[in-house]
GROMACS .gro file of C-alpha atoms in nm:
model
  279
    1UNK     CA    1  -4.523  -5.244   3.203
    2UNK     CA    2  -4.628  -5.570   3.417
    3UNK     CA    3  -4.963  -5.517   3.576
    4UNK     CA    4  -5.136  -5.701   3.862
    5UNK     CA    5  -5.476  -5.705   3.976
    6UNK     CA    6  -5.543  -5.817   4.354
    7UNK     CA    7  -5.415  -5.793   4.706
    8UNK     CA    8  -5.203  -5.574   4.904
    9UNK     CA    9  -5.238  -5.676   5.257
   10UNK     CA   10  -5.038  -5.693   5.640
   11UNK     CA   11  -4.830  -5.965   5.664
   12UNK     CA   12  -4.809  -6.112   5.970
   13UNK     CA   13  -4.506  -6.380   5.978
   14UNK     CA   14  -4.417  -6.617   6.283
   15UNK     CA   15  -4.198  -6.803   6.320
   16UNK     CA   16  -4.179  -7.034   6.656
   17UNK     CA   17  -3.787  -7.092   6.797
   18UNK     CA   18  -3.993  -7.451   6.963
   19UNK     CA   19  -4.291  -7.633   6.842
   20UNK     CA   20  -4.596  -7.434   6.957
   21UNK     CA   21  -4.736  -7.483   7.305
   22UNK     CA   22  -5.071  -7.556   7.362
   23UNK     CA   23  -5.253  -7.313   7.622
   24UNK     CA   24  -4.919  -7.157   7.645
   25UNK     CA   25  -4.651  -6.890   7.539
   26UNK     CA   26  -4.399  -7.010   7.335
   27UNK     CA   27  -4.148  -6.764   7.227
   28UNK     CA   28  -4.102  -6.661   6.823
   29UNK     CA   29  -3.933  -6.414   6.596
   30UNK     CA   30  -4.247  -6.205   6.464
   31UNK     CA   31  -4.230  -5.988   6.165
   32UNK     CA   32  -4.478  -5.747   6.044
   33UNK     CA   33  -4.463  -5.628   5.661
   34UNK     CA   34  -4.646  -5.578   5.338
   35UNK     CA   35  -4.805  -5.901   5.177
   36UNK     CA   36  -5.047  -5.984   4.914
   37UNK     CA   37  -4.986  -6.242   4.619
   38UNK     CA   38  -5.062  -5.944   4.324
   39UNK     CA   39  -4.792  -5.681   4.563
   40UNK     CA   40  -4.532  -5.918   4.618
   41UNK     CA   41  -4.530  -5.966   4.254
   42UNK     CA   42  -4.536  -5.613   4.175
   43UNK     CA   43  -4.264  -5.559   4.406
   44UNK     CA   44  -4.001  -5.832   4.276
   45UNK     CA   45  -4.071  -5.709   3.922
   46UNK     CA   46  -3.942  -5.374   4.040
   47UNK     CA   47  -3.654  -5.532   4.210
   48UNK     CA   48  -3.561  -5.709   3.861
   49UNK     CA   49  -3.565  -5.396   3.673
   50UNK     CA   50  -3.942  -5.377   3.488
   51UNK     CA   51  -4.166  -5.110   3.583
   52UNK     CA   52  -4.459  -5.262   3.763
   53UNK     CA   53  -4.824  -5.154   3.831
   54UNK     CA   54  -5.048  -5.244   4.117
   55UNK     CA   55  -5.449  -5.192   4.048
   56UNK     CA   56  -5.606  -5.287   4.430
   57UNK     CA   57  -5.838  -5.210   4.692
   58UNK     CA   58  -5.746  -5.080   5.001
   59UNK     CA   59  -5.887  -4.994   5.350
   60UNK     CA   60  -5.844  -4.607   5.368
   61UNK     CA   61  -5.696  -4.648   5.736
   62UNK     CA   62  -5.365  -4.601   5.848
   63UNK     CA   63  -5.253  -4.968   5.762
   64UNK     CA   64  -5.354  -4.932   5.376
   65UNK     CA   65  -5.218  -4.601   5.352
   66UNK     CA   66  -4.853  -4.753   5.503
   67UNK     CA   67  -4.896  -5.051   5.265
   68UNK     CA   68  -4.943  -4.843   4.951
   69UNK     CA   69  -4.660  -4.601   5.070
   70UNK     CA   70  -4.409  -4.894   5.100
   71UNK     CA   71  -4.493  -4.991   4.793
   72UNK     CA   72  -4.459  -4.705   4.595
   73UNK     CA   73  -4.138  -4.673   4.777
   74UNK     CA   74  -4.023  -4.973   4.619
   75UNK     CA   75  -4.078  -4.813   4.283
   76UNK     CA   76  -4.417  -4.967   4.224
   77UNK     CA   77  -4.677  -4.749   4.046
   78UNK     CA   78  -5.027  -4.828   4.265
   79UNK     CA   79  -5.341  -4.777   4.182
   80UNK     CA   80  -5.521  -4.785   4.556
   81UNK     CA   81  -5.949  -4.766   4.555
   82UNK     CA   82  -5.974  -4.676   4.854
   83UNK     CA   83  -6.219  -4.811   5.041
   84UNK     CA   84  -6.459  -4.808   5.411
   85UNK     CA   85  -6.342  -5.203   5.490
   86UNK     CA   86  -6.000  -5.245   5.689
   87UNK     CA   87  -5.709  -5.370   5.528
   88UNK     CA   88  -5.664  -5.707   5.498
   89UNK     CA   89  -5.394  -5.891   5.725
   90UNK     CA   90  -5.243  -6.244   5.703
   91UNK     CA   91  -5.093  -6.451   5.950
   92UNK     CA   92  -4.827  -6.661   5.837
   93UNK     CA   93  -4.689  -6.962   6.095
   94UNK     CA   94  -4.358  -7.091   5.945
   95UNK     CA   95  -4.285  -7.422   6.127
   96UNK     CA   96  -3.889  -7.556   6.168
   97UNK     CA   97  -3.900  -7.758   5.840
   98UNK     CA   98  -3.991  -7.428   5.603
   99UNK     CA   99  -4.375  -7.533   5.607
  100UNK     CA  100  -4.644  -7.272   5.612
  101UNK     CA  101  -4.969  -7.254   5.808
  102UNK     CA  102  -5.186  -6.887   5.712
  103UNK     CA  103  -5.472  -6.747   5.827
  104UNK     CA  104  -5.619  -6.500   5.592
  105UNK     CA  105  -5.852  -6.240   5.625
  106UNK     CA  106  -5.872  -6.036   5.270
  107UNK     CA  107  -6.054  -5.721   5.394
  108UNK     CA  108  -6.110  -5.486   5.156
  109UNK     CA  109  -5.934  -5.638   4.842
  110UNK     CA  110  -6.232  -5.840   4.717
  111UNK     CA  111  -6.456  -5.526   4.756
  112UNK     CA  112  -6.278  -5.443   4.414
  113UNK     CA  113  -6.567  -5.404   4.118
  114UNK     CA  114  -6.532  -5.292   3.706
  115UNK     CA  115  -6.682  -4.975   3.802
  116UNK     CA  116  -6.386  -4.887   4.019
  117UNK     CA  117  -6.128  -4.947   3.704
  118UNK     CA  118  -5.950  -4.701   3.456
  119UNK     CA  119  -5.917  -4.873   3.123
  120UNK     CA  120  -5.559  -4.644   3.136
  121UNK     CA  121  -5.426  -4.837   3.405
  122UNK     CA  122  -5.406  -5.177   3.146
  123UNK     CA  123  -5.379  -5.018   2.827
  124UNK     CA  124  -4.987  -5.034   2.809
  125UNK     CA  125  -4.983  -5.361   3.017
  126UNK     CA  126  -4.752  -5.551   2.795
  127UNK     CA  127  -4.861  -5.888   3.083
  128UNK     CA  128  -5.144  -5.901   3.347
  129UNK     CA  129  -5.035  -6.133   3.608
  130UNK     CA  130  -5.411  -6.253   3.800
  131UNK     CA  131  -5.363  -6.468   4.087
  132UNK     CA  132  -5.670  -6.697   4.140
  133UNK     CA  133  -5.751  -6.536   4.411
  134UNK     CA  134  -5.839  -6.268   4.216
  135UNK     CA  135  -6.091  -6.523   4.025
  136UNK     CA  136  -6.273  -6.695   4.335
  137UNK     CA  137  -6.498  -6.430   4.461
  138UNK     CA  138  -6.786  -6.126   4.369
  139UNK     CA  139  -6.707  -5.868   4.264
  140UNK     CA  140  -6.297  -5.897   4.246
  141UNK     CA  141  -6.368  -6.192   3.988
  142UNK     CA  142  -6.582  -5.945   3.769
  143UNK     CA  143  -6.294  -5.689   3.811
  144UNK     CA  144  -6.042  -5.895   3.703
  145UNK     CA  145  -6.226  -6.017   3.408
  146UNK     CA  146  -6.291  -5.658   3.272
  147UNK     CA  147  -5.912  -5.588   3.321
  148UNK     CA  148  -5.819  -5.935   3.124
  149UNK     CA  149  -6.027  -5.784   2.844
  150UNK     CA  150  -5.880  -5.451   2.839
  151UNK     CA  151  -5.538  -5.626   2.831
  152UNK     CA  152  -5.646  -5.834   2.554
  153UNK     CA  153  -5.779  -5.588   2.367
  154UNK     CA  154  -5.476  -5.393   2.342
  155UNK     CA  155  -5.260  -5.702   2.272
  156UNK     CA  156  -5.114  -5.765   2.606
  157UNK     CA  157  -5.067  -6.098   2.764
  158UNK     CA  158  -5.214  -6.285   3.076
  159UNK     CA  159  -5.028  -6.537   3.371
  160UNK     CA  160  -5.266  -6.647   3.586
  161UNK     CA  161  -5.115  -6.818   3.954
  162UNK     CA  162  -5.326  -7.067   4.056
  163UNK     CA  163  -5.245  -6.969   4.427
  164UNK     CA  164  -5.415  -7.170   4.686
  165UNK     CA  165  -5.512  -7.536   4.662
  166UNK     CA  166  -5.792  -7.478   4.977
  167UNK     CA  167  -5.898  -7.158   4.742
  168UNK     CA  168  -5.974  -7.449   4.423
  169UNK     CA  169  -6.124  -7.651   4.607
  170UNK     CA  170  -6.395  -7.431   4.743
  171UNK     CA  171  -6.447  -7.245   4.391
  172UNK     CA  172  -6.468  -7.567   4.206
  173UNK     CA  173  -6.149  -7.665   4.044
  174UNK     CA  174  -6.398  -7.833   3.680
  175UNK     CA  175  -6.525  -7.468   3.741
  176UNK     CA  176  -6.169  -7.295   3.767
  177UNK     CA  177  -6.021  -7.537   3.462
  178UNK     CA  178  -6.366  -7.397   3.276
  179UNK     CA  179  -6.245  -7.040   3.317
  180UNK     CA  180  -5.887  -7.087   3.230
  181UNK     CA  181  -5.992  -7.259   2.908
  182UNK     CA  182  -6.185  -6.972   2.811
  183UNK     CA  183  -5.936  -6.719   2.940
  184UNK     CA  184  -5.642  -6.901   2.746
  185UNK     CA  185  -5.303  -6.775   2.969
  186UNK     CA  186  -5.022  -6.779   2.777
  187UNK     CA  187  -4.841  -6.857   3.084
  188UNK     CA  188  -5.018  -7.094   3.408
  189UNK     CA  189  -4.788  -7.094   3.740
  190UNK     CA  190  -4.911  -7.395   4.005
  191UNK     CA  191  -4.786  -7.585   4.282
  192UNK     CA  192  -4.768  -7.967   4.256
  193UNK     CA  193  -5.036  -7.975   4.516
  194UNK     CA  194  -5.292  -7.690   4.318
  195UNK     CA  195  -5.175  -7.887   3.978
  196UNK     CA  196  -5.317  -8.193   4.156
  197UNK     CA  197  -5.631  -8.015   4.294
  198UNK     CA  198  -5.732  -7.895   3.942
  199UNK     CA  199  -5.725  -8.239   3.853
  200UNK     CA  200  -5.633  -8.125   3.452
  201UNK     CA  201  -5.340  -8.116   3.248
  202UNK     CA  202  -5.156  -7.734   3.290
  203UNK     CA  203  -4.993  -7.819   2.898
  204UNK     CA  204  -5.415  -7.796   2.797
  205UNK     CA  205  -5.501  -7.449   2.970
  206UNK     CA  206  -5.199  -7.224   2.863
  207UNK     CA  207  -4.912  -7.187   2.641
  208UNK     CA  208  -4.673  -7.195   2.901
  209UNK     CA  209  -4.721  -7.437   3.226
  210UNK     CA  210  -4.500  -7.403   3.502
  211UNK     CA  211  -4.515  -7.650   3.741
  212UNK     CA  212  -4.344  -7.510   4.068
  213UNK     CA  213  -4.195  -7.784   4.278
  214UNK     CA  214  -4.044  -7.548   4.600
  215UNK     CA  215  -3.688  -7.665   4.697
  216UNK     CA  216  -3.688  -7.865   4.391
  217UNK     CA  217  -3.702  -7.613   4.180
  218UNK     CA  218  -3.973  -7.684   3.879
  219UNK     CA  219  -4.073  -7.829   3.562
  220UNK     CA  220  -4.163  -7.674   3.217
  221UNK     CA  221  -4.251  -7.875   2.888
  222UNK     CA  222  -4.117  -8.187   3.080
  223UNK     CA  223  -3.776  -8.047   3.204
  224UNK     CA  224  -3.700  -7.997   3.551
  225UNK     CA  225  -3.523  -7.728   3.667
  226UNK     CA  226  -3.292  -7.776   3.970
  227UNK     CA  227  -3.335  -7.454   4.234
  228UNK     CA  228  -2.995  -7.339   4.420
  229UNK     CA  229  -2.895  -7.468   4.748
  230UNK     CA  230  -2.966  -7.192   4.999
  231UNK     CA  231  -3.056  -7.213   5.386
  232UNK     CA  232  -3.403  -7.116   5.363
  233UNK     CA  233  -3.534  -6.844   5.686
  234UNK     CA  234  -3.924  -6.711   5.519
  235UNK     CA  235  -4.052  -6.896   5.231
  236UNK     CA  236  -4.340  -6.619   5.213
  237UNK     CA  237  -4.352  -6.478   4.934
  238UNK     CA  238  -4.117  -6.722   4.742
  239UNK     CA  239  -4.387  -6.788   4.484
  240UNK     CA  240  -4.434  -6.465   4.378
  241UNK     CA  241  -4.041  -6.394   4.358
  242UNK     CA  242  -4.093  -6.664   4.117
  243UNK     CA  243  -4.339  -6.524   3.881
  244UNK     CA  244  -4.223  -6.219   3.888
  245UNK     CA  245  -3.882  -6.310   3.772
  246UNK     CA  246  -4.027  -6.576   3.514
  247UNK     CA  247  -4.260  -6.314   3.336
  248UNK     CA  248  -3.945  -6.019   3.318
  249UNK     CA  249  -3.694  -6.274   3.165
  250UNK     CA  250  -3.993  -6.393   2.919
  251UNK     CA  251  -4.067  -6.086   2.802
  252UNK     CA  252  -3.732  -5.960   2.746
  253UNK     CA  253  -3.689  -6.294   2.532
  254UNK     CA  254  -3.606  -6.567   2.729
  255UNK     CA  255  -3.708  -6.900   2.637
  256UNK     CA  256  -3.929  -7.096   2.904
  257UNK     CA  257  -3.650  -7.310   3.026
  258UNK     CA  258  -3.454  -6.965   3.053
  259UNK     CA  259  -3.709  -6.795   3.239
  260UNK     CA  260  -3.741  -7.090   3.474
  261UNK     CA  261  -3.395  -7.086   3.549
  262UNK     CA  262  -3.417  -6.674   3.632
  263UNK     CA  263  -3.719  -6.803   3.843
  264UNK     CA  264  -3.622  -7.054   4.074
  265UNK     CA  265  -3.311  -6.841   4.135
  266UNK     CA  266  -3.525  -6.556   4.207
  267UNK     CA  267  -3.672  -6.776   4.448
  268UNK     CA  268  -3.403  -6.859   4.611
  269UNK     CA  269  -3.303  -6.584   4.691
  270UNK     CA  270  -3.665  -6.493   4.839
  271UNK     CA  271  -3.637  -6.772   5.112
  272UNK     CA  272  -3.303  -6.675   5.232
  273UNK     CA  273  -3.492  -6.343   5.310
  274UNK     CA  274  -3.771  -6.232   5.614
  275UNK     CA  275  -4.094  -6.138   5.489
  276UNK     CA  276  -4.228  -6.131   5.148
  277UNK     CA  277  -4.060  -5.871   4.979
  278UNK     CA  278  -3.695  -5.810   4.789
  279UNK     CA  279  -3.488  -5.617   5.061
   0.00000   0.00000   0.00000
């Protein structure tokens, strides 16, 4: 069982046919689906054959209650709090060279506390996958920390995605490298750019470092990995296709390099595809 603890929220992704015009209409392909770093994940693991849990907290309006039904139609097992915030939504603009612009408004998700958790729900968690943003704010943070111990307790294992370079810099990235050194990851995922933000070596904070590079592909231990030529449509979600497919070949005994092939093909695969999601 993989385990995530964080967001399930509305993705919103547009994607402009011209560059944008200001003070007027410009037309776009607009797609509306489920997002959220810790669902995507969930979802992709799923996809690659491991059973998958998602621990979250939801608006208990008609959007959260279509999110969490998706989900568990994907063959995710969720764990919804349900909760008097709306949803969370994200607007994703995808400009003509793949780049990504988003606009995020987390709702409910960061409402999540300990009190709300069922030690059963990360017992058998044989990884917990914790996207930062899970880490940067009260009382998520404090969640997600009670759920690391519970996981560590019963001899599971912990990823941690570094997510967001904007979301380091406002929490502090000496702050953030401070709570991965305690926290000890066997396995840190991070974008060149959050890599650069934290400003400390990944090979010091975890076992395994994984230095995502996009249409590159990425680097572990000092070997890069080459990703797939594809023609790339959504690179939403691409990330967490990534993970995902890292942390099932891992566990089933793949070596890093091994996994990191698995992953960037994973990823591949997730930009030739709209939305966030496996279809």
């Amino acid at each position: 069982m993989l385990v995530s603890i964080g967001d399930l929220v509305l993705d919103v992704s547009i994607v402009p046919e011209t560059p944008l015009e200001p003070n007027d209409d410009t037309p776009a392909a607009i797609t509306i689906g489920g997002g959220g770093q810790a669902a995507n994940f969930c979802a992709w693991a799923v996809a690659l054959g491991e059973p998958s849990r998602l621990v979250t907290r939801i608006g208990d309006d008609e959007p959260g209650k279509r999110l969490v039904a998706d989900l568990e139609s994907r063959g995710v097992e969720v764990r919804p709090v349900w909760a008097a915030e709306p949803t969370g939504a994200i607007a994703v603009l995808i400009a003509p060279d793949g780049g990504r612009t988003m606009a995020t408004q987390r709702g409910a998700s960061v409402g999540l506390s300990p009190e709300d958790l069922d030690e059963a729900w990360f017992r058998d968690a044989r990884l917990l996958h914790v996207p930062a943003y899970s880490l940067f704010l009260e009382p998520l943070a404090s969640a997600t920390r009670a759920a690391i111990r519970i996981v560590r307790e019963a001899k599971g294992m912990l990823a941690v995605d570094l997510s967001s370079a904007a979301g380091l810099r406002a929490y502090g990235p000496s702050r953030m490298a401070y709570v991965l050194a305690r926290l000890t990851p066997e396995v840190l995922f991070a974008t060149e750019k959050e890599a650069e933000t934290l400003a400390v070596p990944l090979e010091s904070l975890a076992q395994v470092p994984v230095l995502k590079r996009g249409a590159l592909g990425c680097t572990v231990f000092g070997r890069d990995i080459a990703a797939p030529d594809v023609d790339a449509i959504d690179p939403t979600g691409a990330g967490d296709a990534f993970a995902a497919a890292f942390c099932v070949a891992w566990l089933r005994g793949a070596t890093p390099v091994e996994a990191a092939e698995n992953a960037v093909n994973a990823a591949s695969r997730s930009v030739s595809l709209v939305g966030a999601r496996p279809s």
